mmCIF file of C-alpha atoms in Angstrom:
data_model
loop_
_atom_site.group_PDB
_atom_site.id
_atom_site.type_symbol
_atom_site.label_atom_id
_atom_site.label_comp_id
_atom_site.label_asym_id
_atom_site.label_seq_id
_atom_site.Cartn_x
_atom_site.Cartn_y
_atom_site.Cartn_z
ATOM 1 C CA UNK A 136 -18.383 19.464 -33.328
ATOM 2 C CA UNK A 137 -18.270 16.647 -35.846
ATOM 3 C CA UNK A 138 -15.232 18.478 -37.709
ATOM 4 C CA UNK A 139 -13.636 18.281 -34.334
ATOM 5 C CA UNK A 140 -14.127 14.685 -33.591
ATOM 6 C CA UNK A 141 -13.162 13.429 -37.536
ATOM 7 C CA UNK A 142 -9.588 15.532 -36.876
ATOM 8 C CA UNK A 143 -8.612 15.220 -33.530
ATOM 9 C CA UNK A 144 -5.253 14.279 -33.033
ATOM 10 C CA UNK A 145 -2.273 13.085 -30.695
ATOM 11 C CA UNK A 146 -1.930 16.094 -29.099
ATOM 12 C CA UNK A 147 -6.060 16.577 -28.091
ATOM 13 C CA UNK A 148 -5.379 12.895 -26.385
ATOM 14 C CA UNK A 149 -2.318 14.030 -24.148
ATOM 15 C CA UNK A 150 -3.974 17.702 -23.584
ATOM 16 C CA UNK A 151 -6.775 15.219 -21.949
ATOM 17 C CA UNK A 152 -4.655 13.117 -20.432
ATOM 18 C CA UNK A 153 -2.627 15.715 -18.577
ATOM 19 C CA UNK A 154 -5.780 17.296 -17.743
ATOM 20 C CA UNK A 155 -6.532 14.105 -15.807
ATOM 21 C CA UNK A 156 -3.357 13.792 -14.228
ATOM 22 C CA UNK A 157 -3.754 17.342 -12.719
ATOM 23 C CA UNK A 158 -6.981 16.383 -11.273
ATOM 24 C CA UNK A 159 -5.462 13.612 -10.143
ATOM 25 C CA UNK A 160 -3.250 15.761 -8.037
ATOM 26 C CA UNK A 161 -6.131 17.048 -6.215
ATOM 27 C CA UNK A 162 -7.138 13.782 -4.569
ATOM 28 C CA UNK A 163 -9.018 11.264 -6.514
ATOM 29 C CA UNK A 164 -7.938 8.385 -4.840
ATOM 30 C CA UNK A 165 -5.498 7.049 -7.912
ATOM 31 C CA UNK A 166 -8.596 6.542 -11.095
ATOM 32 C CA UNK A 167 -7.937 9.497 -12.682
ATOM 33 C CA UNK A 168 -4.609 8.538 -13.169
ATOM 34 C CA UNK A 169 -5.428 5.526 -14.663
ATOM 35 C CA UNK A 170 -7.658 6.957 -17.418
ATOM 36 C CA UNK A 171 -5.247 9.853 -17.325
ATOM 37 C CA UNK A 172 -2.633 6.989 -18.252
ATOM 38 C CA UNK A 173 -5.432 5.527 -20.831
ATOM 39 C CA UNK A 174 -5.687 8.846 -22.969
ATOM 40 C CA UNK A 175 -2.026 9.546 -23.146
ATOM 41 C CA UNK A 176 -2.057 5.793 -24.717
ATOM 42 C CA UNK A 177 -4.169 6.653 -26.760
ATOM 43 C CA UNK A 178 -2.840 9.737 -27.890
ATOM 44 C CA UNK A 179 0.381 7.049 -28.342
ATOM 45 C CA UNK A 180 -1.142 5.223 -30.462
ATOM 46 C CA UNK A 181 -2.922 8.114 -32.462
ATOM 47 C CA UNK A 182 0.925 9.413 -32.894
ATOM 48 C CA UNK A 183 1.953 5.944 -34.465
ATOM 49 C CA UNK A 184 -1.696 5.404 -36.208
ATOM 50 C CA UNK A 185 -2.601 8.907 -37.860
ATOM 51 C CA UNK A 186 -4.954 7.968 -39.650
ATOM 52 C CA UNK A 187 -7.186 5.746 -36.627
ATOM 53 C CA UNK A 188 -10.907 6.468 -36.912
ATOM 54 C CA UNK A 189 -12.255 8.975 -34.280
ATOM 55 C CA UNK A 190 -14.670 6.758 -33.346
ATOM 56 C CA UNK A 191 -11.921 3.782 -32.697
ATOM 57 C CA UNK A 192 -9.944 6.254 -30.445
ATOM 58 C CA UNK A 193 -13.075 6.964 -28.542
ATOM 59 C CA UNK A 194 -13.893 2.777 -27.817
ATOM 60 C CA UNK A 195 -10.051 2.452 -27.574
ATOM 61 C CA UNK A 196 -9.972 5.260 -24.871
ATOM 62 C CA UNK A 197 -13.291 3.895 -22.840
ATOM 63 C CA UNK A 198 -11.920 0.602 -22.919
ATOM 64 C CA UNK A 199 -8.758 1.309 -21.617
ATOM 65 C CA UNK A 200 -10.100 3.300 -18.957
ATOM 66 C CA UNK A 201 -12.479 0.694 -17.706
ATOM 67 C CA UNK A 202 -9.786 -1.819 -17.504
ATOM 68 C CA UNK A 203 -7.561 0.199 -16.035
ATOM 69 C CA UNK A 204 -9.837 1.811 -13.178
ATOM 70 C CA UNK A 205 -10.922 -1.471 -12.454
ATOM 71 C CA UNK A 206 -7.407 -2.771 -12.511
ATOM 72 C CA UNK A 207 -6.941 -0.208 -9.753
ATOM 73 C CA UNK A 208 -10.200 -1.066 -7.807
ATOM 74 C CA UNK A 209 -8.817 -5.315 -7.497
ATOM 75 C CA UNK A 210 -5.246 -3.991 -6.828
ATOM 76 C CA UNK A 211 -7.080 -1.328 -3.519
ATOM 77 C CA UNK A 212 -9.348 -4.091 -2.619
ATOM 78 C CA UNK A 213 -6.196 -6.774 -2.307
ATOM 79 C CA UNK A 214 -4.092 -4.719 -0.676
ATOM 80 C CA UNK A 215 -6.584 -4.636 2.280
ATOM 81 C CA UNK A 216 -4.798 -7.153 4.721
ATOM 82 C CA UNK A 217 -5.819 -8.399 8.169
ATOM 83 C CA UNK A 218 -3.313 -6.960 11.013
ATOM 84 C CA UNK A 219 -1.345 -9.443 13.648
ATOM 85 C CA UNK A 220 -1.980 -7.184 15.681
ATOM 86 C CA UNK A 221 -5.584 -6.217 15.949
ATOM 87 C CA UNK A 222 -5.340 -4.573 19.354
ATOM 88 C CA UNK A 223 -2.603 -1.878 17.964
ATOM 89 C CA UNK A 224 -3.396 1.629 18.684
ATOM 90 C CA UNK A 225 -6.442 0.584 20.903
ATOM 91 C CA UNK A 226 -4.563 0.863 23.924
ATOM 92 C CA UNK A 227 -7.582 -0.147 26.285
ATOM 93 C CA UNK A 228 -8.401 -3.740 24.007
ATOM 94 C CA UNK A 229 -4.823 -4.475 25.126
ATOM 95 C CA UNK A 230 -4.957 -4.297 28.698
ATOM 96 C CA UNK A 231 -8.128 -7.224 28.750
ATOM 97 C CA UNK A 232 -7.664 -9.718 30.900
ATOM 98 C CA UNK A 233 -4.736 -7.958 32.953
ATOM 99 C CA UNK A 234 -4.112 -7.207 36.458
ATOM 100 C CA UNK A 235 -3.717 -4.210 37.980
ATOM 101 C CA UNK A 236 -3.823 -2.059 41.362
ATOM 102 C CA UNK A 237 -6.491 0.437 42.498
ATOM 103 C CA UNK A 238 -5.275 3.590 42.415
ATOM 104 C CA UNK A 239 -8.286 5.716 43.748
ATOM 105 C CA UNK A 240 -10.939 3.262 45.869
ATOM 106 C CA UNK A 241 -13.509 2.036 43.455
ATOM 107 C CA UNK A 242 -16.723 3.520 45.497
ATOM 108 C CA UNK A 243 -20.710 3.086 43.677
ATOM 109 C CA UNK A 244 -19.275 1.248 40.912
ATOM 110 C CA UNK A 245 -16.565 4.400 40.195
ATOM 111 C CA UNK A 246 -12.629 3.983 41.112
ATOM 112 C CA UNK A 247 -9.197 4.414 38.879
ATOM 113 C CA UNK A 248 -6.580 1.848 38.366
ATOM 114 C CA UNK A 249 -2.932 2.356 37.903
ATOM 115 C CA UNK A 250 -1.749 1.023 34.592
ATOM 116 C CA UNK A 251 2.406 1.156 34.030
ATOM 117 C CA UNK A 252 3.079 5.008 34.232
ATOM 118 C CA UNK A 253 -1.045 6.254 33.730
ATOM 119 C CA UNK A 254 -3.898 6.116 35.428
ATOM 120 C CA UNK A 255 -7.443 5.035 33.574
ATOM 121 C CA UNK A 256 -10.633 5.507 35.249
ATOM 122 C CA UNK A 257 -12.263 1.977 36.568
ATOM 123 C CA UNK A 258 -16.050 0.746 36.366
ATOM 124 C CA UNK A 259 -16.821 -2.436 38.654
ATOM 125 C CA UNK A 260 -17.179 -3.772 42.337
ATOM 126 C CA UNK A 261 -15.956 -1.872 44.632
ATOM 127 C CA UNK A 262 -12.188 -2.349 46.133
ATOM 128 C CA UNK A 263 -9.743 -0.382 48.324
ATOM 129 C CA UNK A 264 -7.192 1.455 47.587
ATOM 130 C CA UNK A 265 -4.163 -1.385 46.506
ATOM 131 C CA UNK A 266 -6.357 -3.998 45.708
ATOM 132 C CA UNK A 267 -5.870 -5.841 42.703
ATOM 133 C CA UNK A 268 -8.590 -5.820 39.815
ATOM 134 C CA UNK A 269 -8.759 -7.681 36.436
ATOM 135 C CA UNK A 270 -9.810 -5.669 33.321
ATOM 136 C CA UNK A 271 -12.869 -7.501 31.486
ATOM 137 C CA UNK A 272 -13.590 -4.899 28.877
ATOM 138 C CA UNK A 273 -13.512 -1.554 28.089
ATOM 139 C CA UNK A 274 -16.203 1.374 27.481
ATOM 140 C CA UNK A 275 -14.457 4.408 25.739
ATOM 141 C CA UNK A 276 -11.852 5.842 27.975
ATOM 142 C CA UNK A 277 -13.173 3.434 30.749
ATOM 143 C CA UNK A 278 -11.870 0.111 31.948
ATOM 144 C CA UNK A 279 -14.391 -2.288 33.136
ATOM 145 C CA UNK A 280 -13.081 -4.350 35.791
ATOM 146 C CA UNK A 281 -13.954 -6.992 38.025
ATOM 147 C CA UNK A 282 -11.850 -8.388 41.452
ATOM 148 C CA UNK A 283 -8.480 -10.880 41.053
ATOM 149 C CA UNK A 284 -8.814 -13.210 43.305
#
């Protein structure tokens, strides 16, 4: 073990590294890659620097991989941005504080609405058929509305 460590050279570093980068492929969210990216540097600079102590390459290789994986880590964490539009893809949040007409009577709380070219299920006071209702918030697949007056 200790022969292997006092003679490993450039090639040992990219063999790891491209190891990495294959594992990578698999789905670990982009830090292999990074320390996949630090061994092939340092099997770089083991090419240039033959005669670099094992033990150097091994600080030189940790310490590139912690920068680097937490270079990755800021970069995810920044890229998280707040949406203009909140409400997208929540099709229900966007119909708050609309009017629309009954579809089906709401009877014992229980009704539907008609909403452009769809129909959602309603949850208020009840109101004929063609009455209008104002949607105050929504439960799931259920809009829960109260009367327009």
């Amino acid at each position: 073990m200790w022969a292997f460590l006092q003679h490993l050279s450039f090639w040992d570093w990219l063999a790891l590294g491209t190891v990495l980068l294959i594992l990578e492929v698999f789905g670990a969210g982009g830090y292999l890659l990074w320390i996949g990216m630090a061994a092939a540097t340092v099997g770089v600079l083991t090419f240039v620097l033959p005669s670099m102590p094992w033990a150097l390459q091994f600080l030189l290789f940790g310490l590139l991989s912690i920068a680097t994986a937490l270079y990755w880590w800021r970069r995810q964490r920044s890229a998280v941005r707040e949406s203009d539009q909140p409400n997208l893809n929540l099709r229900g949040q966007e119909l708050i504080g609309k009017t629309f007409v009954v579809h089906e009577a709401i009877v014992d709380g229980r009704g539907k609405i008609k909403v452009a070219d769809g129909v959602w299920m309603a949850r208020g006071p009840d109101a004929a058929l063609g009455s209008r209702v104002r949607v105050v918030s929504q439960q799931g697949a259920i809009l829960l509305v109260e009367r327009a007056d």
